[in-house]
PDB file of C-alpha atoms in Angstrom:
ATOM      1  CA  MET Z   6       0.341  -0.414  -0.346  1.00  0.00           C
ATOM      2  CA  ASN Z   7       1.373   3.808  -0.657  1.00  0.00           C
ATOM      3  CA  GLN Z   8      -1.029   6.196   0.947  1.00  0.00           C
ATOM      4  CA  THR Z   9      -0.268   9.533   0.988  1.00  0.00           C
ATOM      5  CA  ALA Z  10      -0.128  11.148   4.100  1.00  0.00           C
ATOM      6  CA  ALA Z  11      -0.299  15.227   5.568  1.00  0.00           C
ATOM      7  CA  TYR Z  12       1.818  15.469   8.816  1.00  0.00           C
ATOM      8  CA  PHE Z  13       1.085  18.668  11.302  1.00  0.00           C
ATOM      9  CA  ASP Z  14       2.584  20.263  13.823  1.00  0.00           C
ATOM     10  CA  VAL Z  15       0.285  21.684  16.440  1.00  0.00           C
ATOM     11  CA  ASP Z  16       1.668  24.660  17.929  1.00  0.00           C
ATOM     12  CA  GLU Z  17       1.617  27.535  15.799  1.00  0.00           C
ATOM     13  CA  THR Z  18       1.110  25.767  13.382  1.00  0.00           C
ATOM     14  CA  LEU Z  19      -2.347  24.276  13.318  1.00  0.00           C
ATOM     15  CA  THR Z  20      -3.547  26.144  16.385  1.00  0.00           C
ATOM     16  CA  HIS Z  21      -2.350  29.709  17.247  1.00  0.00           C
ATOM     17  CA  ASP Z  22      -1.166  29.811  20.391  1.00  0.00           C
ATOM     18  CA  VAL Z  23       1.113  27.257  22.028  1.00  0.00           C
ATOM     19  CA  THR Z  24      -0.924  24.631  23.922  1.00  0.00           C
ATOM     20  CA  LEU Z  25       1.495  23.961  26.459  1.00  0.00           C
ATOM     21  CA  PHE Z  26       1.160  26.978  27.818  1.00  0.00           C
ATOM     22  CA  SER Z  27      -2.035  28.105  27.450  1.00  0.00           C
ATOM     23  CA  PHE Z  28      -3.592  24.425  29.027  1.00  0.00           C
ATOM     24  CA  LEU Z  29      -0.955  24.681  31.954  1.00  0.00           C
ATOM     25  CA  ARG Z  30      -2.393  28.582  32.461  1.00  0.00           C
ATOM     26  CA  HIS Z  31      -5.493  27.154  32.456  1.00  0.00           C
ATOM     27  CA  ASP Z  32      -4.730  24.221  34.760  1.00  0.00           C
ATOM     28  CA  ALA Z  33      -2.980  26.815  37.236  1.00  0.00           C
ATOM     29  CA  HIS Z  34      -6.741  29.082  37.052  1.00  0.00           C
ATOM     30  CA  THR Z  35      -8.803  26.168  38.304  1.00  0.00           C
ATOM     31  CA  THR Z  36      -6.110  25.163  41.166  1.00  0.00           C
ATOM     32  CA  GLY Z  37      -5.625  28.556  42.213  1.00  0.00           C
ATOM     33  CA  GLN Z  38      -1.992  28.235  41.020  1.00  0.00           C
ATOM     34  CA  THR Z  39      -1.881  31.561  38.991  1.00  0.00           C
ATOM     35  CA  GLU Z  40       1.308  33.210  40.271  1.00  0.00           C
ATOM     36  CA  GLN Z  41       3.706  29.718  40.618  1.00  0.00           C
ATOM     37  CA  ALA Z  42       2.394  29.499  37.037  1.00  0.00           C
ATOM     38  CA  GLU Z  43       3.547  32.335  35.247  1.00  0.00           C
ATOM     39  CA  THR Z  44       7.066  32.005  37.777  1.00  0.00           C
ATOM     40  CA  PHE Z  45       7.245  28.572  36.415  1.00  0.00           C
ATOM     41  CA  LEU Z  46       6.775  30.108  32.701  1.00  0.00           C
ATOM     42  CA  ARG Z  47       9.305  32.529  32.984  1.00  0.00           C
ATOM     43  CA  GLU Z  48      11.670  30.320  34.176  1.00  0.00           C
ATOM     44  CA  LEU Z  49      11.554  28.392  31.005  1.00  0.00           C
ATOM     45  CA  ALA Z  50      10.952  31.269  29.181  1.00  0.00           C
ATOM     46  CA  ALA Z  51      15.035  32.878  31.000  1.00  0.00           C
ATOM     47  CA  ARG Z  52      16.209  28.852  30.260  1.00  0.00           C
ATOM     48  CA  ARG Z  53      15.284  28.934  26.333  1.00  0.00           C
ATOM     49  CA  ALA Z  54      16.857  32.565  26.199  1.00  0.00           C
ATOM     50  CA  GLN Z  55      20.274  31.742  27.970  1.00  0.00           C
ATOM     51  CA  GLY Z  56      20.488  29.076  24.975  1.00  0.00           C
ATOM     52  CA  GLU Z  57      19.313  25.858  26.560  1.00  0.00           C
ATOM     53  CA  PRO Z  58      17.790  23.630  23.990  1.00  0.00           C
ATOM     54  CA  ARG Z  59      14.276  22.916  23.086  1.00  0.00           C
ATOM     55  CA  GLU Z  60      14.051  19.388  24.110  1.00  0.00           C
ATOM     56  CA  SER Z  61      15.706  19.992  27.272  1.00  0.00           C
ATOM     57  CA  THR Z  62      13.266  22.829  27.796  1.00  0.00           C
ATOM     58  CA  ASN Z  63      10.163  20.836  26.863  1.00  0.00           C
ATOM     59  CA  ARG Z  64      11.479  18.436  29.793  1.00  0.00           C
ATOM     60  CA  TYR Z  65      11.538  20.377  32.278  1.00  0.00           C
ATOM     61  CA  TYR Z  66       8.025  21.426  31.315  1.00  0.00           C
ATOM     62  CA  TYR Z  67       6.933  18.434  32.973  1.00  0.00           C
ATOM     63  CA  GLN Z  68       7.780  18.779  36.010  1.00  0.00           C
ATOM     64  CA  TRP Z  69       4.830  21.297  36.443  1.00  0.00           C
ATOM     65  CA  TRP Z  70       2.630  17.981  36.120  1.00  0.00           C
ATOM     66  CA  LYS Z  71       4.548  15.535  38.654  1.00  0.00           C
ATOM     67  CA  GLY Z  72       2.148  14.425  41.076  1.00  0.00           C
ATOM     68  CA  ARG Z  73      -0.905  15.389  39.286  1.00  0.00           C
ATOM     69  CA  ASP Z  74      -3.515  12.485  38.777  1.00  0.00           C
ATOM     70  CA  VAL Z  75      -3.507  11.070  35.144  1.00  0.00           C
ATOM     71  CA  ARG Z  76      -7.663  10.722  34.360  1.00  0.00           C
ATOM     72  CA  LYS Z  77      -8.046  13.703  36.028  1.00  0.00           C
ATOM     73  CA  ILE Z  78      -5.780  15.866  33.806  1.00  0.00           C
ATOM     74  CA  CYS Z  79      -7.470  14.363  30.473  1.00  0.00           C
ATOM     75  CA  ASP Z  80     -10.510  15.284  32.090  1.00  0.00           C
ATOM     76  CA  LEU Z  81      -9.313  18.683  32.170  1.00  0.00           C
ATOM     77  CA  ALA Z  82      -7.955  18.773  28.880  1.00  0.00           C
ATOM     78  CA  GLY Z  83     -10.742  17.471  27.013  1.00  0.00           C
ATOM     79  CA  ASN Z  84     -13.284  19.925  28.896  1.00  0.00           C
ATOM     80  CA  TRP Z  85     -10.880  22.670  27.747  1.00  0.00           C
ATOM     81  CA  TRP Z  86     -10.975  21.780  24.288  1.00  0.00           C
ATOM     82  CA  ALA Z  87     -14.428  21.666  24.111  1.00  0.00           C
ATOM     83  CA  GLY Z  88     -15.075  25.198  25.593  1.00  0.00           C
ATOM     84  CA  ARG Z  89     -12.153  26.075  22.807  1.00  0.00           C
ATOM     85  CA  LEU Z  90     -13.593  24.494  20.055  1.00  0.00           C
ATOM     86  CA  GLN Z  91     -16.641  26.020  20.506  1.00  0.00           C
ATOM     87  CA  GLU Z  92     -15.449  28.560  18.008  1.00  0.00           C
ATOM     88  CA  PRO Z  93     -12.618  27.406  16.345  1.00  0.00           C
ATOM     89  CA  GLY Z  94     -11.727  30.015  13.837  1.00  0.00           C
ATOM     90  CA  LEU Z  95     -10.181  31.971  17.307  1.00  0.00           C
ATOM     91  CA  PHE Z  96      -7.744  28.868  17.969  1.00  0.00           C
ATOM     92  CA  LEU Z  97      -7.217  27.100  15.245  1.00  0.00           C
ATOM     93  CA  ARG Z  98      -5.486  28.606  12.334  1.00  0.00           C
ATOM     94  CA  SER Z  99      -8.204  28.919   9.299  1.00  0.00           C
ATOM     95  CA  ASP Z 100      -5.477  28.685   6.686  1.00  0.00           C
ATOM     96  CA  VAL Z 101      -4.100  25.529   8.019  1.00  0.00           C
ATOM     97  CA  LEU Z 102      -7.214  24.317   8.716  1.00  0.00           C
ATOM     98  CA  ALA Z 103      -8.448  24.340   5.527  1.00  0.00           C
ATOM     99  CA  ARG Z 104      -5.466  22.420   4.547  1.00  0.00           C
ATOM    100  CA  TYR Z 105      -6.459  19.652   7.263  1.00  0.00           C
ATOM    101  CA  GLU Z 106      -9.745  19.665   5.547  1.00  0.00           C
ATOM    102  CA  TRP Z 107      -8.789  19.786   2.232  1.00  0.00           C
ATOM    103  CA  HIS Z 108      -6.542  16.532   3.391  1.00  0.00           C
ATOM    104  CA  SER Z 109      -9.391  14.928   4.566  1.00  0.00           C
ATOM    105  CA  ARG Z 110     -11.558  15.269   1.830  1.00  0.00           C
ATOM    106  CA  GLN Z 111      -8.747  13.589  -0.851  1.00  0.00           C
ATOM    107  CA  GLY Z 112      -8.515  10.734   1.969  1.00  0.00           C
ATOM    108  CA  HIS Z 113      -5.523  10.894   3.235  1.00  0.00           C
ATOM    109  CA  ALA Z 114      -4.099   9.799   6.217  1.00  0.00           C
ATOM    110  CA  ARG Z 115      -4.059  12.920   8.898  1.00  0.00           C
ATOM    111  CA  ILE Z 116      -1.414  12.911  11.223  1.00  0.00           C
ATOM    112  CA  LEU Z 117      -0.773  15.454  14.167  1.00  0.00           C
ATOM    113  CA  LEU Z 118       3.184  15.668  15.179  1.00  0.00           C
ATOM    114  CA  SER Z 119       3.319  16.948  18.113  1.00  0.00           C
ATOM    115  CA  GLY Z 120       5.542  18.645  21.495  1.00  0.00           C
ATOM    116  CA  SER Z 121       2.910  18.748  22.962  1.00  0.00           C
ATOM    117  CA  PHE Z 122       1.351  15.587  25.115  1.00  0.00           C
ATOM    118  CA  VAL Z 123      -0.100  13.172  24.052  1.00  0.00           C
ATOM    119  CA  GLN Z 124      -3.283  13.921  26.594  1.00  0.00           C
ATOM    120  CA  LEU Z 125      -3.409  17.194  25.646  1.00  0.00           C
ATOM    121  CA  ILE Z 126      -3.601  16.764  21.690  1.00  0.00           C
ATOM    122  CA  GLU Z 127      -5.995  13.623  22.002  1.00  0.00           C
ATOM    123  CA  PRO Z 128      -9.244  15.164  22.385  1.00  0.00           C
ATOM    124  CA  LEU Z 129      -8.142  18.039  19.019  1.00  0.00           C
ATOM    125  CA  ALA Z 130      -7.393  14.620  17.466  1.00  0.00           C
ATOM    126  CA  ALA Z 131     -11.015  13.414  18.449  1.00  0.00           C
ATOM    127  CA  ALA Z 132     -12.656  16.396  17.566  1.00  0.00           C
ATOM    128  CA  LEU Z 133     -10.908  16.639  14.240  1.00  0.00           C
ATOM    129  CA  ASP Z 134     -11.008  12.786  13.541  1.00  0.00           C
ATOM    130  CA  VAL Z 135      -7.473  12.369  12.784  1.00  0.00           C
ATOM    131  CA  THR Z 136      -6.120   9.228  11.495  1.00  0.00           C
ATOM    132  CA  ARG Z 137      -3.492   9.002  14.537  1.00  0.00           C
ATOM    133  CA  VAL Z 138      -1.793  10.816  17.221  1.00  0.00           C
ATOM    134  CA  ILE Z 139       2.021  10.837  17.153  1.00  0.00           C
ATOM    135  CA  ALA Z 140       3.286  13.150  20.152  1.00  0.00           C
ATOM    136  CA  THR Z 141       4.905  13.278  23.914  1.00  0.00           C
ATOM    137  CA  VAL Z 142       4.671  10.661  26.171  1.00  0.00           C
ATOM    138  CA  PRO Z 143       4.832  11.506  30.281  1.00  0.00           C
ATOM    139  CA  LEU Z 144       6.131   9.030  32.119  1.00  0.00           C
ATOM    140  CA  THR Z 145       3.023   7.299  34.328  1.00  0.00           C
ATOM    141  CA  GLY Z 146       3.162   5.680  38.163  1.00  0.00           C
ATOM    142  CA  GLN Z 147       0.310   4.846  40.052  1.00  0.00           C
ATOM    143  CA  GLY Z 148      -2.272   6.700  38.011  1.00  0.00           C
ATOM    144  CA  ARG Z 149       0.271   9.865  38.382  1.00  0.00           C
ATOM    145  CA  PHE Z 150       2.485  11.856  35.870  1.00  0.00           C
ATOM    146  CA  THR Z 151       5.753  11.414  37.052  1.00  0.00           C
ATOM    147  CA  GLY Z 152       7.076  14.589  35.948  1.00  0.00           C
ATOM    148  CA  GLU Z 153       9.476  12.899  33.252  1.00  0.00           C
ATOM    149  CA  ILE Z 154       9.072  12.235  29.815  1.00  0.00           C
ATOM    150  CA  GLY Z 155      10.728   9.704  27.235  1.00  0.00           C
ATOM    151  CA  GLU Z 156      11.446  11.250  23.943  1.00  0.00           C
ATOM    152  CA  PRO Z 157      10.691  14.902  23.545  1.00  0.00           C
ATOM    153  CA  MET Z 158       8.533  15.128  20.446  1.00  0.00           C
ATOM    154  CA  ILE Z 159      10.805  17.562  18.588  1.00  0.00           C
ATOM    155  CA  GLY Z 160      13.335  18.032  16.113  1.00  0.00           C
ATOM    156  CA  ASP Z 161      14.915  15.056  15.078  1.00  0.00           C
ATOM    157  CA  ALA Z 162      12.831  12.556  17.071  1.00  0.00           C
ATOM    158  CA  LYS Z 163       9.520  14.184  14.869  1.00  0.00           C
ATOM    159  CA  ARG Z 164      11.977  12.935  12.193  1.00  0.00           C
ATOM    160  CA  THR Z 165      12.410   9.162  13.321  1.00  0.00           C
ATOM    161  CA  ALA Z 166       8.846   8.987  14.443  1.00  0.00           C
ATOM    162  CA  LEU Z 167       7.654   9.554  11.184  1.00  0.00           C
ATOM    163  CA  LEU Z 168       9.918   7.263   9.172  1.00  0.00           C
ATOM    164  CA  ALA Z 169       8.532   4.780  11.814  1.00  0.00           C
ATOM    165  CA  ASP Z 170       4.805   5.887  11.344  1.00  0.00           C
ATOM    166  CA  ALA Z 171       5.454   5.306   7.453  1.00  0.00           C
ATOM    167  CA  ARG Z 172       7.536   2.449   6.995  1.00  0.00           C
ATOM    168  CA  ALA Z 173       5.022   0.802   9.495  1.00  0.00           C
ATOM    169  CA  HIS Z 174       1.597   2.289   7.579  1.00  0.00           C
ATOM    170  CA  GLY Z 175       2.712   2.351   3.904  1.00  0.00           C
ATOM    171  CA  ILE Z 176       3.169   6.303   3.732  1.00  0.00           C
ATOM    172  CA  ASP Z 177       4.643   7.144   0.264  1.00  0.00           C
ATOM    173  CA  LEU Z 178       7.090  10.361   1.354  1.00  0.00           C
ATOM    174  CA  THR Z 179       7.551  11.389  -1.898  1.00  0.00           C
ATOM    175  CA  LYS Z 180       3.381  12.065  -2.210  1.00  0.00           C
ATOM    176  CA  SER Z 181       2.559  13.486   1.231  1.00  0.00           C
ATOM    177  CA  HIS Z 182       2.346  16.677   2.906  1.00  0.00           C
ATOM    178  CA  GLY Z 183       4.003  18.271   5.645  1.00  0.00           C
ATOM    179  CA  TYR Z 184       3.131  21.287   7.673  1.00  0.00           C
ATOM    180  CA  GLY Z 185       5.338  23.172  10.332  1.00  0.00           C
ATOM    181  CA  ASP Z 186       6.109  26.653  12.008  1.00  0.00           C
ATOM    182  CA  HIS Z 187       9.612  26.570  13.617  1.00  0.00           C
ATOM    183  CA  ARG Z 188      13.323  25.873  12.555  1.00  0.00           C
ATOM    184  CA  SER Z 189      12.728  22.673  14.706  1.00  0.00           C
ATOM    185  CA  ASP Z 190      10.117  21.110  12.091  1.00  0.00           C
ATOM    186  CA  LEU Z 191      13.153  21.017   9.828  1.00  0.00           C
ATOM    187  CA  PRO Z 192      13.952  17.561  10.208  1.00  0.00           C
ATOM    188  CA  PHE Z 193      10.180  15.963   9.666  1.00  0.00           C
ATOM    189  CA  LEU Z 194       9.668  18.765   6.635  1.00  0.00           C
ATOM    190  CA  SER Z 195      12.825  17.561   4.627  1.00  0.00           C
ATOM    191  CA  VAL Z 196      11.930  13.840   4.648  1.00  0.00           C
ATOM    192  CA  LEU Z 197       8.022  15.095   2.640  1.00  0.00           C
ATOM    193  CA  GLY Z 198       7.919  15.334  -1.137  1.00  0.00           C
ATOM    194  CA  HIS Z 199       5.428  18.413  -0.188  1.00  0.00           C
ATOM    195  CA  PRO Z 200       6.840  20.664   2.952  1.00  0.00           C
ATOM    196  CA  HIS Z 201       4.741  23.273   3.924  1.00  0.00           C
ATOM    197  CA  LEU Z 202       6.440  26.631   6.301  1.00  0.00           C
ATOM    198  CA  VAL Z 203       3.325  27.945   8.278  1.00  0.00           C
ATOM    199  CA  THR Z 204       5.488  30.416   9.968  1.00  0.00           C
ATOM    200  CA  PRO Z 205       2.782  33.290  11.131  1.00  0.00           C
ATOM    201  CA  PRO Z 206       3.741  36.704   9.890  1.00  0.00           C
ATOM    202  CA  GLY Z 207       6.413  38.582  12.171  1.00  0.00           C
ATOM    203  CA  LYS Z 208       7.109  35.242  13.701  1.00  0.00           C
ATOM    204  CA  ASP Z 209      11.160  34.948  13.517  1.00  0.00           C
ATOM    205  CA  TRP Z 210      12.264  31.568  12.619  1.00  0.00           C
TER     206      TRP Z 210
END
């Protein structure tokens, strides 16, 4: 089988914002930890500004969820997306969503390929009738997040995961499309016949 696929990055490609940060702020609002959340996010920003690799800051992000009940966070994510998707144009990029819908009409496989975590991306995937999700997987124990992750789904890891997905599902890479907004998406875009850069105006690559 030689199936055509479309691989979509999520944060600032399919969505206007970074879901990791927006959802963390939502969680903090519901738990009365808004000040702690802003301090945490400022520390993340400082690490990035000091040149810490994106893979490293992505790992650090998951410390926020350490000890939290997985099921409750899944429910929170579902409710958060349900509210957002009542007005999808506010949160999803209309230009990229139109491309997603075109691929759906063509019968192409649609895969979300995200550095965000799988429990956060799955409600969006369900709403869009996504074929598969490839995302960062947080480690868990006794039903709670440990604060650690396996492989951050960023940079070369996205490329490796895409190639494995293509082998497993008979994807023809020469006919397939990819959508990304950041230089860290270049490795996965480079293996596809139809790469698309959808960087928002004014964003520095």
